[in-house]
Structures are given as C-alpha cells and as structure tokens.
XYZ file of C-alpha atoms in Angstrom:
402
model
C 19.766 -7.819 22.943
C 16.942 -7.490 25.448
C 17.670 -7.883 29.137
C 15.785 -10.409 31.276
C 13.564 -7.654 32.686
C 12.742 -6.525 29.151
C 11.783 -10.070 28.208
C 9.514 -10.289 31.228
C 7.767 -7.073 30.217
C 7.493 -8.367 26.660
C 5.859 -11.606 27.785
C 3.218 -9.674 29.725
C 2.427 -7.433 26.752
C -0.628 -8.127 24.601
C 0.824 -9.893 21.523
C -1.133 -7.643 19.172
C 0.885 -4.633 20.373
C 4.361 -6.161 20.207
C 5.111 -5.006 16.658
C 3.372 -2.560 14.331
C 2.637 -5.141 11.633
C 0.309 -7.004 13.982
C -2.498 -4.444 14.525
C -1.926 -2.522 11.299
C -2.050 -5.567 9.012
C -4.961 -7.204 10.836
C -7.084 -4.068 11.091
C -6.057 -2.727 7.684
C -6.956 -5.956 5.877
C -10.220 -6.275 7.829
C -11.119 -2.689 7.053
C -10.423 -3.096 3.335
C -12.865 -6.008 3.106
C -15.529 -4.212 5.168
C -15.115 -0.916 3.314
C -15.322 -2.663 -0.057
C -18.485 -4.501 1.025
C -20.124 -1.275 2.210
C -19.090 0.473 -0.993
C -20.611 -2.127 -3.289
C -23.816 -2.238 -1.216
C -24.132 1.535 -1.535
C -23.610 1.360 -5.295
C -26.308 -1.305 -5.522
C -28.735 0.821 -3.514
C -29.025 -1.705 -0.682
C -27.799 0.665 2.037
C -26.918 4.298 2.642
C -24.016 5.499 4.782
C -23.736 8.605 7.016
C -20.202 9.231 5.754
C -18.123 12.380 6.057
C -18.449 14.241 2.763
C -20.155 11.928 0.305
C -19.790 8.301 -0.678
C -17.499 8.736 -3.681
C -15.142 10.858 -1.598
C -15.284 8.330 1.249
C -14.402 5.382 -0.988
C -11.453 7.126 -2.679
C -10.160 8.534 0.609
C -10.506 5.451 2.771
C -8.965 2.952 0.383
C -5.853 5.150 0.283
C -5.619 6.870 3.665
C -7.487 4.217 5.627
C -6.421 0.875 4.170
C -3.162 1.490 2.285
C -1.810 3.967 4.853
C -2.291 1.431 7.652
C -0.316 -1.219 5.756
C 2.468 1.208 4.793
C 2.850 2.354 8.400
C 2.746 -1.218 9.706
C 5.458 -2.220 7.253
C 7.756 0.751 7.932
C 7.442 0.657 11.726
C 8.272 -3.053 11.616
C 11.137 -2.783 9.119
C 12.833 0.010 11.092
C 13.717 -2.503 13.805
C 15.742 -4.504 11.277
C 17.244 -1.353 9.768
C 18.437 0.137 13.064
C 18.730 -2.758 15.519
C 16.616 -0.720 17.963
C 13.278 -1.841 19.379
C 10.567 -0.415 17.139
C 7.244 1.091 18.206
C 5.339 -1.263 20.497
C 3.190 -1.355 23.601
C 1.483 1.878 24.667
C 2.840 3.995 21.795
C 1.630 1.444 19.251
C -1.715 1.255 21.039
C -2.161 5.033 20.810
C -1.226 5.012 17.114
C -3.743 2.223 16.471
C -6.506 4.082 18.326
C -5.820 7.226 16.286
C -6.192 5.188 13.094
C -9.412 3.559 14.339
C -10.934 6.892 15.376
C -10.166 8.264 11.942
C -12.011 5.410 10.269
C -15.040 5.731 12.548
C -15.275 9.501 12.087
C -14.950 9.164 8.305
C -17.711 6.526 8.258
C -20.148 8.167 10.669
C -19.074 11.811 10.355
C -21.946 13.231 8.308
C -23.175 15.463 11.135
C -19.862 16.161 12.844
C -17.733 19.321 12.585
C -15.438 19.173 9.585
C -12.447 20.360 11.602
C -12.847 17.460 14.062
C -12.998 14.718 11.437
C -10.146 16.205 9.411
C -7.925 16.810 12.449
C -8.214 13.243 13.740
C -7.795 11.731 10.284
C -4.741 13.888 9.520
C -3.004 12.972 12.786
C -2.183 9.346 11.934
C 0.549 9.716 9.301
C 2.545 12.520 11.029
C 2.480 10.553 14.284
C 3.756 7.477 12.432
C 6.433 9.604 10.723
C 7.754 10.791 14.094
C 7.817 7.246 15.489
C 9.725 6.153 12.383
C 12.166 9.076 12.491
C 13.283 8.634 16.114
C 15.227 5.334 15.744
C 16.556 6.333 12.302
C 17.976 9.570 13.697
C 19.356 7.818 16.776
C 21.548 5.549 14.662
C 22.107 8.230 11.998
C 20.779 6.016 9.238
C 20.283 8.308 6.257
C 19.416 5.642 3.671
C 15.910 5.056 4.997
C 15.254 8.514 6.416
C 13.570 9.616 3.170
C 10.502 7.536 4.157
C 9.775 10.179 6.824
C 9.207 13.115 4.406
C 7.232 10.750 2.163
C 4.773 10.180 5.036
C 4.478 13.955 5.456
C 3.898 14.327 1.716
C 1.100 11.767 2.005
C -0.331 13.873 4.840
C -0.282 16.889 2.520
C -2.178 14.895 -0.119
C -4.707 13.900 2.543
C -5.093 17.540 3.581
C -5.700 18.474 -0.061
C -8.582 16.004 -0.194
C -10.156 17.470 2.946
C -9.694 21.049 1.726
C -11.115 20.136 -1.657
C -14.199 18.711 0.058
C -14.723 21.753 2.280
C -14.223 24.201 -0.591
C -16.363 22.200 -2.986
C -13.488 21.721 -5.399
C -13.383 18.252 -6.893
C -10.148 19.091 -8.695
C -8.338 19.453 -5.343
C -9.858 16.221 -4.064
C -8.561 14.432 -7.149
C -5.208 16.209 -6.884
C -4.785 14.842 -3.360
C -5.968 11.306 -4.041
C -4.157 10.822 -7.349
C -0.837 12.154 -6.091
C -1.086 9.940 -3.018
C -1.330 7.046 -5.485
C 1.830 8.249 -7.261
C 3.695 8.481 -3.946
C 2.637 5.000 -2.868
C 3.545 3.666 -6.324
C 6.984 5.185 -5.851
C 7.284 3.470 -2.456
C 6.320 0.141 -4.031
C 8.891 0.603 -6.775
C 11.638 1.448 -4.277
C 10.857 -1.272 -1.733
C 10.150 -3.821 -4.466
C 13.526 -3.105 -6.039
C 15.221 -3.724 -2.710
C 13.494 -6.919 -1.621
C 12.212 -8.742 -4.714
C 15.614 -9.744 -6.129
C 16.700 -10.943 -2.676
C 13.439 -12.762 -1.950
C 13.578 -14.397 -5.398
C 17.173 -15.563 -4.991
C 16.569 -16.935 -1.486
C 13.245 -18.564 -2.340
C 14.441 -20.274 -5.532
C 18.064 -20.942 -4.523
C 19.308 -19.046 -7.556
C 21.743 -16.198 -8.079
C 20.442 -12.750 -7.169
C 19.820 -10.367 -10.064
C 22.199 -7.460 -9.544
C 20.776 -3.945 -9.982
C 21.695 -1.785 -12.957
C 22.221 1.662 -11.485
C 21.350 3.733 -14.552
C 18.187 1.702 -15.141
C 17.058 2.176 -11.537
C 17.735 5.906 -11.755
C 15.638 6.226 -14.900
C 12.762 4.166 -13.517
C 12.608 5.748 -10.055
C 13.651 9.207 -11.212
C 10.864 9.299 -13.785
C 8.342 8.309 -11.113
C 9.549 11.158 -8.895
C 9.216 13.528 -11.860
C 5.694 12.283 -12.600
C 4.693 13.020 -9.005
C 6.285 16.487 -9.034
C 4.684 17.456 -12.346
C 1.268 16.235 -11.172
C 1.308 17.760 -7.676
C 2.440 21.146 -9.025
C -0.076 20.963 -11.900
C 2.803 21.675 -14.269
C 1.784 18.588 -16.244
C -1.172 20.596 -17.568
C 1.269 23.073 -19.124
C 3.123 20.384 -21.076
C 2.070 18.847 -24.405
C 0.325 15.502 -24.051
C 3.118 13.900 -26.066
C 5.696 14.948 -23.468
C 3.737 13.420 -20.604
C 3.081 10.307 -22.697
C 6.827 9.970 -23.284
C 7.537 10.345 -19.557
C 4.951 7.723 -18.610
C 6.266 5.464 -21.361
C 9.924 5.806 -20.336
C 9.012 4.971 -16.737
C 6.931 1.979 -17.851
C 9.733 0.584 -20.024
C 12.453 1.115 -17.399
C 10.431 -0.448 -14.574
C 9.258 -3.239 -16.880
C 12.849 -4.148 -17.836
C 13.791 -3.947 -14.175
C 11.038 -6.399 -13.242
C 11.749 -8.716 -16.197
C 15.335 -9.115 -14.968
C 13.998 -10.576 -11.698
C 12.687 -13.600 -13.677
C 9.121 -14.255 -12.639
C 9.225 -17.596 -14.466
C 11.497 -19.159 -11.841
C 9.041 -18.274 -9.047
C 5.949 -20.108 -10.279
C 6.189 -22.816 -7.604
C 6.498 -20.304 -4.772
C 3.233 -18.381 -4.123
C 4.894 -15.803 -1.865
C 7.156 -14.913 -4.794
C 5.014 -15.003 -7.937
C 2.322 -12.971 -6.167
C 4.868 -10.198 -5.514
C 6.162 -10.310 -9.085
C 2.653 -10.063 -10.556
C 1.919 -7.107 -8.264
C 5.038 -5.277 -9.405
C 4.193 -5.875 -13.070
C 1.003 -3.850 -12.606
C 3.183 -0.732 -12.115
C 4.569 -0.607 -15.693
C 1.133 -1.688 -16.961
C -0.494 1.264 -15.191
C 2.151 3.651 -16.491
C 1.663 2.336 -20.033
C -2.086 2.936 -19.739
C -1.466 6.533 -18.642
C 0.861 6.953 -21.640
C -1.786 5.660 -24.057
C -4.378 7.928 -22.459
C -2.128 10.949 -23.015
C -1.804 9.904 -26.668
C -5.564 10.128 -27.095
C -6.833 6.577 -26.535
C -10.200 7.751 -25.216
C -11.394 4.281 -24.175
C -8.778 4.338 -21.393
C -10.308 6.484 -18.683
C -8.372 7.974 -15.787
C -10.145 5.491 -13.518
C -8.996 2.489 -15.563
C -5.356 3.608 -15.601
C -5.452 4.572 -11.925
C -6.961 1.251 -10.848
C -4.088 -0.604 -12.524
C -1.934 1.023 -9.828
C -4.441 0.754 -6.966
C -6.446 -2.452 -7.411
C -3.592 -3.971 -9.416
C -0.226 -3.028 -7.932
C -1.288 -1.960 -4.429
C -3.986 -4.559 -3.865
C -1.749 -7.420 -4.951
C 1.516 -6.206 -3.413
C -0.118 -5.499 -0.066
C -1.686 -8.948 0.186
C 1.526 -10.659 -0.910
C 3.704 -8.604 1.454
C 1.502 -8.904 4.535
C 1.196 -12.654 3.957
C 4.997 -12.887 3.940
C 5.876 -10.336 6.643
C 3.268 -11.733 9.035
C 4.997 -15.108 8.895
C 8.611 -13.960 8.938
C 8.283 -11.381 11.711
C 6.206 -13.685 13.898
C 8.959 -16.314 13.831
C 7.199 -18.767 11.532
C 8.391 -20.509 8.344
C 7.672 -18.719 5.068
C 5.136 -21.336 4.078
C 1.618 -19.885 3.812
C -1.430 -22.092 3.917
C -2.420 -23.330 0.424
C -5.645 -21.285 0.527
C -3.565 -18.097 0.308
C -2.685 -19.000 -3.296
C -6.393 -18.729 -4.032
C -6.480 -15.383 -2.239
C -3.620 -14.112 -4.411
C -5.422 -15.263 -7.577
C -8.643 -13.587 -6.446
C -6.975 -10.204 -6.024
C -5.311 -10.587 -9.424
C -8.695 -11.396 -10.972
C -10.241 -8.398 -9.185
C -7.627 -6.113 -10.724
C -8.002 -7.618 -14.203
C -11.772 -7.245 -13.990
C -11.537 -3.645 -12.776
C -8.981 -2.671 -15.420
C -8.887 -4.969 -18.474
C -12.507 -6.164 -18.664
C -13.826 -2.726 -17.770
C -11.771 -1.325 -20.651
C -12.579 -3.973 -23.261
C -16.285 -4.439 -22.412
C -17.405 -1.136 -20.852
C -21.096 -1.964 -21.294
C -20.766 -4.477 -18.443
C -18.862 -2.065 -16.183
C -21.162 -2.575 -13.192
C -20.874 -6.361 -13.464
C -17.083 -6.166 -13.564
C -17.138 -3.842 -10.564
C -19.312 -6.220 -8.538
C -17.097 -9.182 -9.449
C -13.929 -7.251 -8.576
C -15.361 -6.170 -5.223
C -16.483 -9.706 -4.369
C -13.087 -11.181 -5.265
C -11.322 -8.512 -3.196
C -13.574 -9.039 -0.163
C -13.122 -12.817 -0.202
C -9.341 -12.578 -0.663
C -8.737 -10.170 2.204
C -11.224 -12.006 4.413
C -9.157 -15.147 3.790
C -6.051 -13.336 5.011
C -7.831 -12.178 8.172
C -9.150 -15.658 8.997
C -5.864 -17.440 8.270
C -3.581 -14.927 9.969
C -5.719 -13.918 12.962
C -4.172 -16.570 15.263
C -0.681 -15.694 14.004
C -1.039 -11.943 14.587
C -2.649 -12.284 18.021
C -0.325 -14.862 19.606
C 3.329 -14.637 20.711
C 6.208 -15.778 18.551
C 6.759 -19.539 18.993
C 10.506 -18.974 19.544
C 9.900 -16.656 22.504
C 11.738 -13.718 20.938
C 10.331 -10.165 21.116
C 8.031 -8.968 18.392
C-alpha cells in the first residue's frame, strides 16, 4: 500500500505516465492508424516517404516492432503490477521508455539519409529496455511463472535485429525470417495470455462456470506453437517434408481450435468486450490451418494470406479488444465500453476478412480488398483513440495510483 507521501507524488505526476498502458496504448493505437494511412497512400501513388530502407520493409517492420511491440510492452508492464504487488514502471522511467519508442518510429519514418547504425541502434533499444523493466519486479518477488516473458522480449529483439541485418546485407530472406518469426512469437504470446484470461473473463462477464483447462490439450497446442517457431527460426523447416510441416500446423490448429471452442463464444454475444476477444483468438487456428493447406500445395493460399490471418486477424482484433478492456479496468472504470466500440470491433474483423478471405477467393480485386481493409483498420483504431483519449490522460476516478 502506498504511503501518504507516495500518494502526493502520484497526484502530481502526469496521468499519462502513471502506468505503462496509458502512453503505450494511446501512442501505439494512434501510430497504427497513421502508419496504415501512410502505407495505403504510398501504394496508391499519392505520396512518397523518406523511410529507412524501403516502403515494403517499413510497413512490415513498423506494424510489428512499432505498433504491436508497443501494445505488448504496455500490457506486460501494466500486468506485472498485479502479478507482483510491486509498483510497475511509471514516471521518469516510463517517460524515457516512451521517448525511446517515439524516436524509433521517427527515425524509421524519416531515416532515408541517416546512418544505418543510428536508426538500428535506437530502434533495437526499446524491447531490451522494456525487458529489464519487466524483469526487475519479477526477480524481486521471485515469481518464476511470468519470468519467461523476459526472454521472449529478447527473442523479439533478435528477430528485429535480423530484419535490420537483412536490409543492410540486401538479403530479403533474412528480413522475412525476422518478421515472420516475430509473428510466431507474438502468436505464441496471444495463445498463452488468451488461455489464461479468456476463460476467466468469460465466466465473470457471463456469470457462468469457468471452463477448466485440459493440461494435455494446452501442452499440445502451445508446445506445437513453440516447435513451429523453433523450426522456422532455425530454418530446419526447410529440411522437412511439406507433409510434416502441414501436420504440425494442422495439429496446432486443431488443438487451439478445440481449446477456444471450450470457452463457448456463443454465451458472449451480448458482451462486446468478450466476443471480440473470442473472435480474435479464433483467427489463430484459422491462420495455422491456412499454413497447413499451403504446405499441402494449395497454391491459391499465399504466405501473405496465411500470415495476415495471424496479423490483421488475430493481432489486430485481440489488441483492440484487449486495450479497450485494460484501459477501462486499470483506470478504475466499469468494464462497459461506449457502444461505438462494438462498431470498431466489427470494422477490424471486416478488415481481417477482407485481407485474408476475400483476397484469397477473389484475387483479381486484391487492391480493392487492401484499400477496404486499410480504411476499416484506420477508422477502428481512430475510434479507440478518440473514445479513450480522455480516459488515458486523466487520473483514476477512485484516486488510486495507476
């Protein structure tokens, strides 16, 4: 419990720097809408950007290591306070972390004429710094259960470094190796965190009995995801028959699909903060199934289509659903989002379906689907920013820290 002097310091602190979710969610969501708008304008030939590297690299890199990384860090550095009972990163330390993230985004956007080492060094600093800030309270209370998130952040840093090295060396295969394996790591995080919170959120939000985990099913689902990452990052997947990789993707899809089915999405349909999370999680087995079909020779399923089921589908939807919920709960407000957020959730779902399903079924209209998906994404995340700006930038109404 904070002392009176601590409360006085807290009350003088800028609300935006009281908990990591505040700046990371607000800036991350804002950046995703801006970056998507710039990306679609570049594709349409309306503008050109002085980006570090080239535009395709910038888009792939920034949606993962700019947008998604900010949300992941904001979530973890907020959750660690609940996990440990210790005050999480705030104030000056949080301000420095936020500035590092912002500098990375600016250098990536306007870094065409800057030294490569400068842009890469600043961009690569964010995740290790966040990992250290996360590790300190976990080590202090000797909490081993959540300590694995720390090496995951360092693994993401390695994937980021691979992208930079691939750019400098002119090797697209290394760029793709870094970006795609970052997607697998973040998918793994979603599967782990989703498995922890979705059954509890569903039970509490619908006043029903919580679905109890099945240990062997969880081990198969999560273990297969770990194996997929390891085989991909080591390039050992290229040494295996396509049928073996298809089986691995398929096993993971079935196990995670059964896991999600047991959480009963049908009882959540009146609660937007719940059904949006369930739909997001369902995109994980869908993406895995698409990768399995691709390995079996379904040529109409491109790597981009399968990958965007995990990025635009699972990540885009889970991030919006989670930040809409966490921003309310951790700011001391009821878990009752404004009705317009239901529209935002539906827009991100439609963006993912357009980018994945329509792009697959009607490839001749690929550019139209891309424009629609980008527009839906921009509007949805802009809605979050407008609705949650006053929540993220003002103190908790109950006067508690955070």
